[in-house]
Coordinates of C-alpha atoms in Angstrom, one line a residue:
M6 CA -0.2 -0.2 0.0
T7 CA 1.5 3.3 -0.8
T8 CA 2.2 6.4 1.6
F9 CA -0.1 9.0 1.6
N10 CA 1.5 12.1 0.6
A11 CA -1.0 14.6 2.0
D12 CA 0.9 17.7 0.4
R13 CA 0.8 16.1 -2.6
F14 CA -3.0 15.1 -2.4
A15 CA -4.0 19.0 -2.1
K16 CA -2.2 19.7 -4.8
V17 CA -3.6 17.1 -7.7
L18 CA -7.4 18.7 -5.6
A19 CA -6.4 22.4 -6.4
L20 CA -6.6 21.4 -9.9
A21 CA -10.2 20.4 -9.9
S22 CA -11.0 23.9 -10.1
S23 CA -9.9 24.2 -13.2
D24 CA -11.7 25.8 -15.8
H25 CA -10.3 23.4 -18.4
D26 CA -13.2 20.7 -18.2
G27 CA -10.2 17.9 -19.4
E28 CA -7.7 19.2 -16.5
A29 CA -10.3 19.1 -13.9
L30 CA -11.7 15.8 -14.8
A31 CA -7.9 14.4 -14.6
A32 CA -7.1 15.8 -12.0
L33 CA -10.0 14.4 -10.2
R34 CA -8.7 10.5 -11.9
K35 CA -5.6 11.5 -10.6
A36 CA -6.9 12.5 -6.3
R37 CA -8.9 8.8 -6.7
D38 CA -6.4 7.2 -7.9
M39 CA -4.1 8.5 -5.3
L40 CA -6.6 7.4 -2.6
K41 CA -6.7 4.4 -3.9
A42 CA -3.9 3.6 -4.0
A43 CA -2.9 4.5 0.1
G44 CA -6.4 2.5 0.4
K45 CA -8.4 5.5 1.9
T46 CA -11.1 7.5 1.3
F47 CA -11.5 11.1 1.2
S48 CA -13.3 10.7 4.4
D49 CA -10.7 9.7 6.2
V50 CA -8.8 12.3 4.5
I51 CA -10.5 14.8 5.8
A52 CA -10.5 12.7 9.7
E53 CA -6.4 12.3 9.4
E54 CA -4.7 15.2 7.2
A55 CA -7.3 18.1 8.2
P56 CA -6.4 20.2 11.5
V57 CA -9.0 23.2 12.2
V58 CA -7.7 26.4 14.7
V59 CA -9.6 27.9 16.0
Y60 CA -9.3 30.5 17.7
A61 CA -9.6 31.2 21.9
Q62 CA -8.8 34.2 21.6
P63 CA -7.7 36.8 19.4
T64 CA -3.8 37.6 20.5
A65 CA -3.8 33.8 21.8
P66 CA -4.8 31.5 19.0
T67 CA -4.9 27.6 19.6
F68 CA -4.8 24.8 16.8
T69 CA -7.7 22.1 17.8
D70 CA -8.5 18.9 15.6
I71 CA -11.6 18.8 15.7
F72 CA -11.8 15.7 14.0
T73 CA -10.7 13.8 17.1
G74 CA -12.8 11.4 18.1
F75 CA -14.6 10.9 15.2
E76 CA -14.9 7.4 14.7
D77 CA -16.4 7.6 18.0
R78 CA -19.0 10.0 17.7
M79 CA -20.0 8.2 14.5
E80 CA -20.5 5.0 15.6
E81 CA -22.6 6.8 18.9
M82 CA -24.4 7.9 16.2
E83 CA -24.4 5.0 13.9
P84 CA -24.3 1.7 16.0
G85 CA -22.2 -0.3 13.7
W86 CA -20.4 2.1 12.4
K87 CA -16.8 0.5 13.2
A88 CA -17.9 -2.7 12.2
K89 CA -19.2 -1.6 9.3
R90 CA -16.0 0.3 8.3
A91 CA -13.5 -2.5 9.3
A92 CA -16.2 -4.7 7.3
E93 CA -15.3 -2.3 4.2
Q94 CA -11.5 -2.5 4.4
A95 CA -11.5 -6.1 5.0
E96 CA -13.2 -6.5 2.1
R97 CA -10.7 -4.4 -0.4
T98 CA -8.1 -6.3 1.3
R99 CA -8.9 -9.7 0.7
K100 CA -10.0 -8.6 -3.0
R101 CA -6.5 -7.0 -3.1
A102 CA -5.3 -10.2 -2.0
A103 CA -7.0 -12.5 -4.4
Y104 CA -6.0 -10.0 -7.6
R105 CA -2.6 -9.9 -6.8
K106 CA -2.5 -14.2 -6.4
A107 CA -3.8 -14.2 -9.5
V108 CA -1.9 -11.8 -11.2
I109 CA 1.5 -13.8 -9.8
E110 CA 0.4 -16.9 -11.0
K111 CA -0.2 -15.4 -14.8
Y112 CA 3.6 -14.7 -15.0
G113 CA 5.1 -16.7 -12.5
S114 CA 5.9 -13.9 -9.8
A115 CA 6.2 -11.1 -8.7
E116 CA 9.2 -9.9 -10.9
A117 CA 7.7 -11.7 -13.9
A118 CA 4.8 -9.7 -13.7
V119 CA 6.6 -6.0 -13.5
A120 CA 8.9 -7.2 -16.3
P121 CA 7.7 -5.2 -19.4
C122 CA 4.7 -6.5 -21.9
W123 CA 5.0 -5.9 -25.4
R124 CA 3.5 -3.1 -25.9
E125 CA 5.5 -1.1 -23.4
Q126 CA 8.6 -2.4 -25.3
K127 CA 7.9 -1.1 -28.6
V128 CA 7.3 2.3 -26.6
R129 CA 10.6 2.6 -25.0
A130 CA 12.1 1.5 -28.1
A131 CA 10.7 4.2 -30.4
L132 CA 11.5 6.8 -28.5
G133 CA 14.6 5.4 -27.6
S134 CA 17.0 8.3 -27.2
L135 CA 14.3 11.1 -26.5
I136 CA 14.3 9.3 -22.5
T137 CA 15.6 11.0 -20.1
P138 CA 16.3 8.8 -17.1
C139 CA 16.0 9.1 -13.5
E140 CA 19.0 9.1 -11.4
Q141 CA 19.4 6.4 -8.3
P142 CA 17.1 5.4 -5.9
W143 CA 14.6 6.2 -8.4
A144 CA 15.8 4.6 -11.2
R145 CA 13.1 1.0 -11.5
W146 CA 11.8 0.6 -14.3
T147 CA 8.1 1.6 -13.3
H148 CA 9.6 4.8 -12.7
H149 CA 13.0 5.0 -14.2
I150 CA 12.0 7.8 -16.7
E151 CA 12.9 11.5 -15.6
N152 CA 11.0 13.3 -18.6
I153 CA 11.2 12.4 -22.6
G154 CA 11.9 14.9 -24.9
H155 CA 11.8 17.6 -21.6
C156 CA 8.2 17.1 -21.1
G157 CA 6.5 15.0 -17.9
D158 CA 3.3 15.6 -18.9
F159 CA 1.9 14.2 -21.1
F160 CA -2.2 15.0 -20.1
G161 CA -3.8 15.9 -23.7
F162 CA 0.0 16.4 -25.0
K163 CA -0.5 19.9 -24.7
E164 CA 3.5 20.3 -23.5
V165 CA 4.6 17.7 -26.5
S166 CA 6.9 17.9 -29.8
Q167 CA 6.2 16.9 -32.4
Q168 CA 9.0 14.5 -32.5
V169 CA 8.3 12.6 -29.5
R170 CA 4.3 12.8 -30.4
A171 CA 5.5 10.7 -33.5
A172 CA 7.6 8.5 -31.6
I173 CA 4.8 7.6 -29.2
E174 CA 2.4 7.1 -32.7
T175 CA 3.9 4.8 -34.4
A176 CA 5.7 2.8 -32.2
Y177 CA 2.6 0.8 -32.8
T178 CA 0.1 1.0 -35.1
L179 CA -2.4 3.6 -33.6
P180 CA -6.3 2.0 -33.4
T181 CA -8.5 3.4 -36.0
T182 CA -12.0 2.7 -34.5
I183 CA -13.6 3.6 -31.4
Q184 CA -14.0 0.2 -29.9
D185 CA -10.0 -0.6 -30.3
A186 CA -9.2 2.7 -29.0
H187 CA -11.7 1.8 -25.9
A188 CA -9.4 -1.9 -26.2
E189 CA -6.5 -0.8 -25.7
Y190 CA -6.8 2.0 -23.4
E191 CA -8.2 -0.8 -21.3
A192 CA -5.4 -2.9 -21.7
W193 CA -3.4 0.1 -20.1
R194 CA -5.6 0.2 -17.5
E195 CA -5.4 -3.4 -16.4
R196 CA -1.2 -3.6 -16.6
E197 CA -1.4 -1.2 -14.4
R198 CA -3.2 -2.9 -12.5
E199 CA -1.3 -5.1 -12.9
I200 CA 2.1 -3.9 -11.7
E201 CA 0.6 -1.6 -8.8
A202 CA -0.6 -5.9 -7.3
A203 CA 2.9 -7.2 -8.3
E204 CA 4.5 -4.3 -6.4
N205 CA 1.7 -4.7 -3.9
W206 CA 0.4 -1.2 -4.3
Q207 CA 3.7 0.6 -3.5
T208 CA 4.1 2.5 -7.0
G209 CA 3.0 5.3 -6.2
D210 CA 0.8 7.7 -8.2
T211 CA 0.7 5.5 -11.1
A212 CA 2.2 2.5 -11.7
L213 CA 3.2 3.1 -15.7
D214 CA 6.2 4.4 -16.9
L215 CA 6.1 7.8 -18.5
A216 CA 6.5 6.4 -22.2
A217 CA 3.6 3.6 -21.8
Y218 CA 1.6 6.0 -19.5
G219 CA 1.7 8.6 -22.6
R220 CA 0.6 6.1 -25.4
M221 CA -2.3 5.2 -23.0
E222 CA -3.3 9.4 -22.9
R223 CA -3.0 9.6 -26.9
V224 CA -5.3 6.6 -27.0
R225 CA -7.5 7.8 -24.6
M226 CA -7.5 10.8 -26.7
L227 CA -8.7 9.2 -29.4
L228 CA -10.8 6.9 -27.2
E229 CA -12.8 9.7 -26.4
T230 CA -12.9 12.7 -29.3
E231 CA -10.4 11.5 -32.0
L232 CA -11.8 9.3 -33.6
P233 CA -15.4 10.0 -36.2
A234 CA -18.0 7.8 -35.2
R235 CA -18.9 5.5 -38.1
D236 CA -22.2 4.3 -37.0
L237 CA -24.8 4.1 -34.3
S238 CA -22.6 0.9 -32.9
D239 CA -19.9 3.0 -32.6
L240 CA -21.8 6.8 -31.4
L241 CA -23.6 3.9 -28.3
F242 CA -20.6 2.9 -27.5
R243 CA -18.8 6.0 -27.1
S244 CA -22.1 7.6 -25.2
R245 CA -21.8 5.0 -23.5
Y246 CA -18.2 5.0 -22.1
Y247 CA -19.1 8.8 -20.6
R248 CA -21.9 8.3 -19.1
A249 CA -20.1 4.8 -17.3
L250 CA -16.8 8.2 -16.1
E251 CA -20.5 9.5 -14.1
C252 CA -18.9 13.3 -14.8
Q253 CA -19.5 15.7 -17.1
D254 CA -16.6 16.4 -20.0
D255 CA -17.8 19.3 -22.8
R256 CA -15.1 17.6 -25.0
I257 CA -16.4 14.8 -24.7
E258 CA -20.1 15.8 -24.7
A259 CA -19.6 17.8 -28.6
A260 CA -17.7 14.7 -29.7
I261 CA -21.2 12.3 -29.2
H262 CA -22.9 15.6 -30.5
R263 CA -20.6 16.3 -33.8
D264 CA -21.1 12.8 -34.9
L265 CA -25.2 12.3 -33.7
E266 CA -25.0 15.0 -36.4
S267 CA -22.9 13.7 -38.8
L268 CA -24.6 10.2 -38.5
V269 CA -27.8 12.1 -38.9
M270 CA -26.5 13.6 -42.6
H271 CA -25.2 11.2 -44.4
A272 CA -28.8 8.5 -43.6
P273 CA -30.8 7.5 -45.7
H274 CA -33.7 11.2 -47.0
A275 CA -31.5 13.3 -44.9
T276 CA -32.8 16.6 -45.7
S277 CA -30.3 19.7 -45.7
V278 CA -29.1 20.6 -42.5
G279 CA -31.8 22.3 -40.0
A280 CA -34.5 21.4 -42.8
P281 CA -37.3 19.0 -41.1
P282 CA -38.1 16.2 -42.8
S283 CA -40.5 17.1 -46.9
R284 CA -44.1 16.3 -47.1
R285 CA -46.4 15.0 -48.9
P286 CA -47.1 18.1 -52.1
R287 CA -50.9 19.5 -51.5
K288 CA -52.4 19.4 -54.1
T289 CA -52.6 22.7 -56.4
K290 CA -56.6 22.3 -57.7
P291 CA -58.7 22.1 -55.1
K292 CA -62.3 20.2 -55.0
A293 CA -65.3 22.2 -56.5
A294 CA -67.7 22.8 -53.8
T295 CA -70.8 21.0 -53.6
A296 CA -74.2 21.8 -53.5
P297 CA -75.6 21.6 -49.9
A298 CA -78.5 18.4 -50.1
D299 CA -80.7 20.9 -48.4
P300 CA -82.9 22.9 -51.1
R301 CA -83.1 26.1 -48.7
Q302 CA -79.6 26.5 -48.5
R303 CA -79.1 25.9 -52.6
D304 CA -79.4 30.0 -53.0
L305 CA -75.4 30.1 -51.1
F306 CA -74.1 28.6 -54.5
P307 CA -75.2 30.6 -57.4
E308 CA -72.0 28.9 -59.2
N309 CA -74.2 25.5 -59.1
G310 CA -77.7 26.7 -60.7
A311 CA -79.1 28.9 -57.9
T312 CA -80.2 32.1 -58.1
P313 CA -79.1 34.1 -56.3

């Protein structure tokens, strides 16, 4: 289990207030992953890391942690609260142990599990001399990269040079469909979980090295916004993926709307933008009026022979 870094968590959480939805979403994901790696919940962080300043006198401030005895108060308000939390923690521990056992059985040993897979090997080989390694004692393969082409942040590829971008994209063929992009993205996420388990969750904020993370991020961009939906199946797939994120991202919503408009306009019998489907044209020649059957009303229709 990773040691929780409260200062870094606070910095990451501060980014969640960014005006850019993508950056804010990434910050929330990072904060969630940090909590997960440390085996904590947000309530745990508040209880452990949030001392509140209470000023007894304006000239003599004192510091009191109002969360002291928090668990006892919760138990008093909700009998069985401690037992429930303990059971939840025990279940998380059990699932982690079972998953770690499965990973080690899959690869044969913890050491073999963290050895680079074929995707990682190809990406690192493509980047080659662009990789700047970490110095000791941080140099181990999962976290041995200090930067790539002087870039240490691959979120959104905003700071990535064309040379680094090209190397990552051509390390092996990029996905060309939304569902293929999702398959590779999930493969990277599973690979990260495997490394975390093999290292007994002592990998820090992320288990993937910078090269692997860069490739995963590039594929995520294809999945969420860049690849067009070829048909309604692709559109539905992206919509379900977005719904599963349980967050709001204007970029993904814009991509879904773009794809919907494109599919509608290229559908058979599609009309011009903004125009509803045309109705059957009305007949230009109206039916001839006929006189009522009642003789008392025939004088209203002189065209039928009545005299006004």
